[in-house]
Short mmCIF file of C-alpha atoms and ligand atoms in Angstrom, two decimals:
data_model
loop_
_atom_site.label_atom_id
_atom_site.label_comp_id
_atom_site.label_asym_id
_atom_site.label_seq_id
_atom_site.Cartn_x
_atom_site.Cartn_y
_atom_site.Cartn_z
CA UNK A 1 0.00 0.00 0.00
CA UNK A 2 1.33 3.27 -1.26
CA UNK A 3 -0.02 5.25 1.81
CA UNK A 4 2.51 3.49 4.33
CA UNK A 5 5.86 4.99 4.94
CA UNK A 6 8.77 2.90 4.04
CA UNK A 7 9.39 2.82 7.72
CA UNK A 8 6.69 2.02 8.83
CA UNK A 9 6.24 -1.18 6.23
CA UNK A 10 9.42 -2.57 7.44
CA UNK A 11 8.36 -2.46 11.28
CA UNK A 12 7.95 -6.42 12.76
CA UNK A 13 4.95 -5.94 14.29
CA UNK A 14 4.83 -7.24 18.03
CA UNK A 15 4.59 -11.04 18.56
CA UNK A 16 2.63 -11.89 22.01
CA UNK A 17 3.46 -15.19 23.53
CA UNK A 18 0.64 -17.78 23.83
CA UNK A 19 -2.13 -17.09 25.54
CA UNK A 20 -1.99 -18.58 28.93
CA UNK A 21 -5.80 -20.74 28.49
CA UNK A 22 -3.90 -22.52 24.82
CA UNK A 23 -0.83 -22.88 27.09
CA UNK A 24 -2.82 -24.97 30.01
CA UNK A 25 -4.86 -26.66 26.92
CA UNK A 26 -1.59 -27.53 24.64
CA UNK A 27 0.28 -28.97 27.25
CA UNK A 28 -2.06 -29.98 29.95
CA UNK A 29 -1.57 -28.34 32.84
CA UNK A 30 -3.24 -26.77 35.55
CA UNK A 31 -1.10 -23.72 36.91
CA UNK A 32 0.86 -21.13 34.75
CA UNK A 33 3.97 -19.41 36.17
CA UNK A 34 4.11 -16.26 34.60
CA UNK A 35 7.89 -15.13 34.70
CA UNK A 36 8.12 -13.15 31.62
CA UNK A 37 7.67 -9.56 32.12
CA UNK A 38 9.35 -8.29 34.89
CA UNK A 39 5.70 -7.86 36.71
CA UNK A 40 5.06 -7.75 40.38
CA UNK A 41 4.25 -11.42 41.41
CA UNK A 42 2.86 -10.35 44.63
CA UNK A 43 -0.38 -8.86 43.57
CA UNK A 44 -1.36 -5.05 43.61
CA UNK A 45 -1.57 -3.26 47.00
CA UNK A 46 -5.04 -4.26 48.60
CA UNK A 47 -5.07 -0.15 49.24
CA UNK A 48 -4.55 0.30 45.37
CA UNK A 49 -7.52 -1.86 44.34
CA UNK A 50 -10.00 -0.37 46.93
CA UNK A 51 -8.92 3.25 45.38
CA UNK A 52 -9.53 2.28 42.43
CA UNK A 53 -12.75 0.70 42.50
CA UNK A 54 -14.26 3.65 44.63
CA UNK A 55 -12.93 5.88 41.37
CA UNK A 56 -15.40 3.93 39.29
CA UNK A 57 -18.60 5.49 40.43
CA UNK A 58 -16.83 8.68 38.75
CA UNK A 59 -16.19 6.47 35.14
CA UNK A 60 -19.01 8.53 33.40
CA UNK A 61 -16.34 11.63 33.65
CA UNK A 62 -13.38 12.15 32.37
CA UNK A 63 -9.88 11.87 34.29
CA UNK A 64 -8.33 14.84 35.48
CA UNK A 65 -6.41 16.39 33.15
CA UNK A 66 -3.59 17.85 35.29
CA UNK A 67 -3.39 14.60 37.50
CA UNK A 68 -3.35 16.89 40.27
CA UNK A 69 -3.61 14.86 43.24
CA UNK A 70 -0.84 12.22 41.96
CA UNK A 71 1.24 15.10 40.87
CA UNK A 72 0.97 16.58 44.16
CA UNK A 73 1.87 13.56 46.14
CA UNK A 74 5.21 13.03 43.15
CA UNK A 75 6.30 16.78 43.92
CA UNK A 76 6.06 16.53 47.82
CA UNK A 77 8.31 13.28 47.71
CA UNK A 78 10.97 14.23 45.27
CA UNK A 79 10.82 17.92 46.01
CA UNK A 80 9.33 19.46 42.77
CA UNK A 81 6.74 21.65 41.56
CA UNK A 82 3.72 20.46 39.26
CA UNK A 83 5.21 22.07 36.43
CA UNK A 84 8.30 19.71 36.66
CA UNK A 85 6.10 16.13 36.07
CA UNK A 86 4.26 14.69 33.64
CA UNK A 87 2.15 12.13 33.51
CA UNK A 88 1.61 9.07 30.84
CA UNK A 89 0.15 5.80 30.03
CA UNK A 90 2.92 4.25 31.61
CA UNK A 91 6.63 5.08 30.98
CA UNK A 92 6.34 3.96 26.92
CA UNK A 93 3.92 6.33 26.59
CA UNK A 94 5.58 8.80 27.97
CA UNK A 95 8.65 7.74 25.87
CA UNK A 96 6.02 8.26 22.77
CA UNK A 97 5.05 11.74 23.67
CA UNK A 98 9.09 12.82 23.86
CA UNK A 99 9.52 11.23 20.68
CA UNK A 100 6.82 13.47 18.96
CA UNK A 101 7.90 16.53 20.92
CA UNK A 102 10.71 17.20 20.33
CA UNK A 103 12.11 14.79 17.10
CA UNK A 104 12.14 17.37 14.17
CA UNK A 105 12.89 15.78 10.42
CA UNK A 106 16.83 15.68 10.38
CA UNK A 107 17.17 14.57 14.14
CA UNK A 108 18.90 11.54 15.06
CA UNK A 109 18.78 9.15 18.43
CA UNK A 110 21.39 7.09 19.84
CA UNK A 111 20.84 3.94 21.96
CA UNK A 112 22.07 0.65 23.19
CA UNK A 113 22.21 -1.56 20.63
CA UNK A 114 20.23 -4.87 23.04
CA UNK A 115 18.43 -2.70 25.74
CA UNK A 116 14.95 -2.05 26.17
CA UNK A 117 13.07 -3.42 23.19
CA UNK A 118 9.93 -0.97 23.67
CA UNK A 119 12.17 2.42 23.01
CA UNK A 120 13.78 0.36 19.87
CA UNK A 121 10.32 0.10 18.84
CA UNK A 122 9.26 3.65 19.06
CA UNK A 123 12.89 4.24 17.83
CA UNK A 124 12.18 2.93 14.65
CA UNK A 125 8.19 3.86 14.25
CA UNK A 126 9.65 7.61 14.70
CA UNK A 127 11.48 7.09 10.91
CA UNK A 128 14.52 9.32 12.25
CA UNK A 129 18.40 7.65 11.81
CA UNK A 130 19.47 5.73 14.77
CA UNK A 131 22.96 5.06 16.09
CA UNK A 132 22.74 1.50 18.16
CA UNK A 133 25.72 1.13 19.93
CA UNK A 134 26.67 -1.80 20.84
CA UNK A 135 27.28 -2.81 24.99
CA UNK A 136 30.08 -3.60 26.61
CA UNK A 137 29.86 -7.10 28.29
CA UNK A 138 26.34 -6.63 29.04
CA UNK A 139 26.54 -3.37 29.98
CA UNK A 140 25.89 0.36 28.69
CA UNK A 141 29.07 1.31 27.21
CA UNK A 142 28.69 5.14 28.20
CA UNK A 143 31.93 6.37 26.84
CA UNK A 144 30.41 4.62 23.48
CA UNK A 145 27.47 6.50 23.75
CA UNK A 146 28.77 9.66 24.01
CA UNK A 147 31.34 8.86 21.34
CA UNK A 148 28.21 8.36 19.10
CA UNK A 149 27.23 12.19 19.26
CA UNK A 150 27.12 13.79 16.41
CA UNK A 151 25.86 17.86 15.36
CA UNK A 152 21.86 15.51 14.21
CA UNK A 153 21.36 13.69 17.35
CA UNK A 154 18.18 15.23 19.50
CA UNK A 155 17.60 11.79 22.07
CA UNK A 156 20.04 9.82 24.02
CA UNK A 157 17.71 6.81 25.66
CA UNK A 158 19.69 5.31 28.67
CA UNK A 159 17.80 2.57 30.36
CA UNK A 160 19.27 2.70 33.91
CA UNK A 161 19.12 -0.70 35.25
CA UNK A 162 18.78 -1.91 32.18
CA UNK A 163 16.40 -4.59 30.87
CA UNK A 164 16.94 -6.95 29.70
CA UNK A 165 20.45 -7.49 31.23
CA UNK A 166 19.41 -6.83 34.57
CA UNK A 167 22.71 -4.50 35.30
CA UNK A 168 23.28 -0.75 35.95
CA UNK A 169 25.90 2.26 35.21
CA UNK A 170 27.55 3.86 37.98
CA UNK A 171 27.53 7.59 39.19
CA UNK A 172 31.12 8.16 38.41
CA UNK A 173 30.26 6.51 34.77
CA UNK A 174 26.79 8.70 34.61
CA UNK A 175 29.20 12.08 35.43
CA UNK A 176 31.64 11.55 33.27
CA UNK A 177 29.13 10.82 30.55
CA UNK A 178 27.10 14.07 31.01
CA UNK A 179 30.00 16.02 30.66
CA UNK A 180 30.11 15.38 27.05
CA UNK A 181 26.77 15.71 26.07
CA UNK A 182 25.65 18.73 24.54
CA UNK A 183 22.74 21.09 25.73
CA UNK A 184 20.66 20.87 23.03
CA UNK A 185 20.50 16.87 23.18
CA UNK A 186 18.07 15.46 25.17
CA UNK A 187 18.57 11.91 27.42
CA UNK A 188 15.72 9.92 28.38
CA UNK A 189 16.95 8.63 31.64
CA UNK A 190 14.42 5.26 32.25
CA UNK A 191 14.42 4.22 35.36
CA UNK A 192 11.50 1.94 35.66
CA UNK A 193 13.37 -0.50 38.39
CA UNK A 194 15.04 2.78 40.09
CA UNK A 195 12.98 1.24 43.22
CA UNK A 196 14.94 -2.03 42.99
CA UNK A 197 18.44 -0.67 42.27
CA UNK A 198 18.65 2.84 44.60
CA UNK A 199 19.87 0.50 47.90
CA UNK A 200 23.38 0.33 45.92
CA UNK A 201 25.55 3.02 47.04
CA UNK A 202 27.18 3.81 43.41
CA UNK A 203 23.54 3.86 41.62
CA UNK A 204 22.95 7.61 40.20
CA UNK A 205 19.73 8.32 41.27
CA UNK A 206 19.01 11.04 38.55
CA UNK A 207 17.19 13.05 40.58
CA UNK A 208 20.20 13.90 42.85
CA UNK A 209 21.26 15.67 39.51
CA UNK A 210 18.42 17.53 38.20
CA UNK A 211 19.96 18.28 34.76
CA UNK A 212 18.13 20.59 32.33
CA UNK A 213 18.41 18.08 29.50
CA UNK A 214 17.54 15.04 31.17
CA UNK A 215 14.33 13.60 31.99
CA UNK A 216 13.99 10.69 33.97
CA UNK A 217 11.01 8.47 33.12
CA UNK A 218 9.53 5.63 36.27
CA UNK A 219 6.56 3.76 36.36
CA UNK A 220 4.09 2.39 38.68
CA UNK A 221 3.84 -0.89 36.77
CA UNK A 222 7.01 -2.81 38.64
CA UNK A 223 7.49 -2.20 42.44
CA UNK A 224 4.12 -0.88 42.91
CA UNK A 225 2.41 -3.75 40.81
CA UNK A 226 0.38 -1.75 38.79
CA UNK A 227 1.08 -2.47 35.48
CA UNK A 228 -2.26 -3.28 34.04
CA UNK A 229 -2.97 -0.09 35.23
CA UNK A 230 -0.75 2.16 32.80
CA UNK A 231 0.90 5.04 34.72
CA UNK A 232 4.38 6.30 34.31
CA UNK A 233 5.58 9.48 35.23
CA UNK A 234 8.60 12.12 33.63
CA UNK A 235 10.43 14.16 35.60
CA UNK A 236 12.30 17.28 33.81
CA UNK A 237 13.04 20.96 33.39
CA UNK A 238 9.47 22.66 33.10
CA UNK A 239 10.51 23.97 29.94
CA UNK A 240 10.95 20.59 28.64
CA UNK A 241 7.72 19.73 30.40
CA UNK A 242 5.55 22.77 29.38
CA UNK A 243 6.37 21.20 25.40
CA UNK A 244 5.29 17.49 26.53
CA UNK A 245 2.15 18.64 27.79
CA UNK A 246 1.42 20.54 24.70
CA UNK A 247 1.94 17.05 22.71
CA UNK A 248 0.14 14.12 25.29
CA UNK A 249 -3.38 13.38 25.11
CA UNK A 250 -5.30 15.26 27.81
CA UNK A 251 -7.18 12.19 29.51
CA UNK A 252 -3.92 10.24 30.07
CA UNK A 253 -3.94 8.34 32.69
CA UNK A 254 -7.45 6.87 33.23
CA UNK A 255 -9.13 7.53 36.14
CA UNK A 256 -9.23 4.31 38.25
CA UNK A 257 -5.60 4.49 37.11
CA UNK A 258 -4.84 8.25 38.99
CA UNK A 259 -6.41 6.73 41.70
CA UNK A 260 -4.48 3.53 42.44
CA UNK A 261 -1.67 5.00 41.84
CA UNK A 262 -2.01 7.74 44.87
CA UNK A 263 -3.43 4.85 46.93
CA UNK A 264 -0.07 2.84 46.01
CA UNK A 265 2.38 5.79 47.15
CA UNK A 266 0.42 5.68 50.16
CA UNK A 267 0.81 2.41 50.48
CA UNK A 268 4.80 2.14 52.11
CA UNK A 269 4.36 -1.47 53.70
CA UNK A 270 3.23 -2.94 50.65
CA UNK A 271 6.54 -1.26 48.85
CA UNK A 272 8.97 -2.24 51.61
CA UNK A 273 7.31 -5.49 51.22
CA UNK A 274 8.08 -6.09 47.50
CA UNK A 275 11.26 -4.86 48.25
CA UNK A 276 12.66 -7.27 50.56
CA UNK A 277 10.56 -10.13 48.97
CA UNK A 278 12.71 -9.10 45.81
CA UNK A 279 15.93 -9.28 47.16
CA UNK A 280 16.09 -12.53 49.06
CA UNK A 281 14.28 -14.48 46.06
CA UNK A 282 16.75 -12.71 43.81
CA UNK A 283 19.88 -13.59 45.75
CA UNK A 284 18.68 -17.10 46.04
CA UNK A 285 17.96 -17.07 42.41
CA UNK A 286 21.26 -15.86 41.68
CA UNK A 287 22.77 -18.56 43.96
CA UNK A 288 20.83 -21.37 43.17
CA UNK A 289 20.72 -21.30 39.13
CA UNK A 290 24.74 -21.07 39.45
CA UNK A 291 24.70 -23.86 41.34
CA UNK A 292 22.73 -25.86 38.59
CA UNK A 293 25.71 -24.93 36.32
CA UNK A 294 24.05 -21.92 35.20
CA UNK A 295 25.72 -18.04 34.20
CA UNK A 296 23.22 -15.83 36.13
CA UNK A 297 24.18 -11.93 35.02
CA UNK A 298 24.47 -9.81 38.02
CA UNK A 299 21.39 -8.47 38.91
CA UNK A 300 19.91 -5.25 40.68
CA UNK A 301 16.34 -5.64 39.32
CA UNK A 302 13.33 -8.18 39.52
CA UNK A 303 14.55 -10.40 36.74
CA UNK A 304 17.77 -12.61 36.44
CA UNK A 305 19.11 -13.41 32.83
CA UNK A 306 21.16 -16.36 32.00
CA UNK A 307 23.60 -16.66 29.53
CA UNK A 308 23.91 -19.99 27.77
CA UNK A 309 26.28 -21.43 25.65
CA UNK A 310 24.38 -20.47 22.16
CA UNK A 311 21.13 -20.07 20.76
CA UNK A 312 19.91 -23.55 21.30
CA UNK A 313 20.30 -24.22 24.90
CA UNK A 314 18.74 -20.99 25.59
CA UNK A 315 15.72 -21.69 23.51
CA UNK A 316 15.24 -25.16 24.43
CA UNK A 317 15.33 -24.21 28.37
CA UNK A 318 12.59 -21.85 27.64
CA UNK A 319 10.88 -24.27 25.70
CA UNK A 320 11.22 -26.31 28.41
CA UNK A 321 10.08 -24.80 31.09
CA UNK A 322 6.97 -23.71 29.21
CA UNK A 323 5.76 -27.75 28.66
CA UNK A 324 6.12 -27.19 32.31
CA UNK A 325 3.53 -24.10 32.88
CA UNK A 326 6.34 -21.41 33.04
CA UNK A 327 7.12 -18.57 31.36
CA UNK A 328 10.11 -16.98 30.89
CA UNK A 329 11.30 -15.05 28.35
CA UNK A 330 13.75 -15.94 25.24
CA UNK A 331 15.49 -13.11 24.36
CA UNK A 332 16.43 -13.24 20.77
CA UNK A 333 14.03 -10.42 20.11
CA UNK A 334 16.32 -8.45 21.86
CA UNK A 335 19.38 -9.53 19.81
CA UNK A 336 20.57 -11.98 23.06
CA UNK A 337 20.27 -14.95 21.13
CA UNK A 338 22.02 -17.50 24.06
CA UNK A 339 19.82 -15.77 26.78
CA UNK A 340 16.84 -16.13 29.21
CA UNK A 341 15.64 -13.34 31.23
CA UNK A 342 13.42 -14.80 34.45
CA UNK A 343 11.54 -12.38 36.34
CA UNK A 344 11.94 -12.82 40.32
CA UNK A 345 8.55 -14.55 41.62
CA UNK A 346 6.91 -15.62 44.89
CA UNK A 347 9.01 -17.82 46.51
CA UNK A 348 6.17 -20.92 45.99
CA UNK A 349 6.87 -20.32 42.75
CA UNK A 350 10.49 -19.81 42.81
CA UNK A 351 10.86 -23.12 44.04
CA UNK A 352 8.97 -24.88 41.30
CA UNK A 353 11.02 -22.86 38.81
CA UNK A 354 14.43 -24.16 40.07
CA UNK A 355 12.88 -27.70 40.40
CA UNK A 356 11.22 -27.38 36.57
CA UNK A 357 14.82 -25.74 35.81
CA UNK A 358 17.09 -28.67 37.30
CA UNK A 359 15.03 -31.06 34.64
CA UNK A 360 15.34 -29.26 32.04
CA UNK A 361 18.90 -28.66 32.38
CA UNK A 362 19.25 -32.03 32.85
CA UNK A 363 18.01 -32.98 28.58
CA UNK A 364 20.16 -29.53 27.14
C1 PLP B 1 13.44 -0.49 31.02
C2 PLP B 1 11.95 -0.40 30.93
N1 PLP B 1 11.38 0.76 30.69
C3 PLP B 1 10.04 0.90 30.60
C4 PLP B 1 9.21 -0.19 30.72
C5 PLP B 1 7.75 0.00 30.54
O1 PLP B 1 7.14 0.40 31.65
P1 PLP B 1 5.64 0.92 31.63
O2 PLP B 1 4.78 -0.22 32.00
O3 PLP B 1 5.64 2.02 32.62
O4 PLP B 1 5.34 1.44 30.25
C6 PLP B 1 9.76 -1.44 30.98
C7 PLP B 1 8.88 -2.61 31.10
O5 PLP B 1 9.26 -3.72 31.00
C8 PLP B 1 11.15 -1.54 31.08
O6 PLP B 1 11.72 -2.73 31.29
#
């Protein structure tokens, strides 16, 4: 069809997984594991759902445009005014209003050539030139990065821990980097495991920086369990703001969303929870898969990824552990062939994993 961009005709479009019901029926089973997107396995916050389902009464009116009462409970935490947040249908979407803000027709972007395969995506739906640069040993190669800049580029995306590798760059790294990047370039900072990762001493918390051409994206979708719910939030220069806003859609997010999401901020037990729940199932995670033989990747997220040997093994352990009702993620899509990324679960569930796991290693 002539009326679609060259671009845009190119694009894969996104392959789902299986539906969990043809899972259970293909294989026949009678529990799924769901390990696969880096989700909150305990459940939304009680406090979240009750918000939210008071909010519906109000469903025959619109959302709030100015989000005040979530904005308002952002600014008193980190210190900001309204003017410096905006607010999005989770992170991505906010990630899609910057990239039709402020990409004009020349621009270029620069990114990590295996991070986050949603900004790749919008990467490549904007139509500008992209520099991926490659990583370093699973890791953002910043001095790379920066090396990349050229007088086109208008976005840097950094995805700080990064997914899918599960690792993170360190202040000293993150200073030295900045230092080289011009004013007029703007970085997507995405932290959307910042909740995970800020416990380590050397993680730059970008909002100890507060740089006018850097806006740091997070999300209510991991640590606070909301994902199905669809709210991210940008923090930035009100300037850079004051454009977004002219961009987003105006009922963004949706109503019951607002409202579980100021019931989930509220909600600090739930958060502490997930928290420490995280980071004993992760460390035994870590501990156990290596001693199965396996090469976990250092991890300061809610997902471990192994490296295997090549292509093969990797896709045949997935395979294998979905025959056995659990899904993990492959993660050729994101150009790691020989890897599996495993999202940190309940630790019921963690348990059947390894057992499932040992098995499976057992026929590679
Ligand atoms: C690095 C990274 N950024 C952003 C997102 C998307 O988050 P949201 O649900 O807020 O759109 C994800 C989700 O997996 C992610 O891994």
């Amino acid at each position: 069809m002539a009326i679609v961009p060259k671009h845009i005709k190119e694009l894969a479009p996104y392959k789902p997984g299986k539906p969990a019901s043809e899972i259970l029926r293909e294989f026949g089973l009678r529990k799924i594991i769901k390990l696969n997107s880096n989700e909150n396995p305990g459940g939304p916050s009680p406090k979240a759902i009750d918000a939210a389902r008071a909010a519906l009464v109000n469903c025959h009116r619109y959302p709030d445009p100015a989000g005040y009462e979530l904005k308002t409970k952002l600014c008193e935490k980190y210190d900001l005014e309204r003017s410096n947040v905006v607010l999005g249908s989770g992170s991505e979407g906010i990630m899609s209003i910057i990239m039709r803000t402020f990409l004009a027709p020349d621009d270029e972007i620069i990114g990590a050539r295996n991070s986050f395969i949603g900004f790749k995506v919008l990467a490549n739906a904007s139509g500008r030139r992209i520099n991926w640069v490659p990583m370093d040993n699973y890791r953002y190669d910043l001095n790379a990065l920066a090396g990349a800049i050229n007088e086109y580029t208008k976005i840097i995306y950094l995805a700080n821990p990064d997914n899918p590798t599960g690792s993170y760059f360190k202040r000293s790294e993150f200073e030295t980097f900045i230092r080289q990047v011009p004013a007029r370039v703007l970085v997507i900072l995405d932290e959307a495991y910042f909740e995970f990762a800020r416990s380590h001493a050397d993680y730059p918390d970008s909002m100890m920086y507060r740089f006018d051409n850097v806006i740091t994206l997070r999300t209510f979708s991991k640590a606070h369990g909301l994902a199905g719910f669809r709210v991210g939030y940008g923090f930035a220069h009100e300037e850079l703001i004051g454009n977004l806003m002219k961009v987003r859609l105006p009922f963004e997010p949706a109503l019951p969303s607002l409202a579980a999401a100021v019931a989930a901020m509220e909600d600090e037990q739930y958060l502490r929870r997930t928290l420490e729940r995280n980071r004993v199932e992760l460390e035994r995670l870590e501990r156990e898969f290596r001693g199965l033989g396996c090469r976990p990747l250092p991890s300061v997220t809610n997902f471990l990824t192994l490296v295997f040997d090549d292509g093969e093994k990797s896709r045949a352990f997935a395979e294998g552990l979905l025959q056995k009702g659990i899904l993990v993620r492959h993660l050729a899509g994101f150009g790691w062939q020989d890897c599996v990324r495993i999202t940190v679960g309940l630790a019921e569930d963690n348990t059947i994993l390894l057992q499932a796991a040992e098995k499976v290693l057992q026929c590679l």
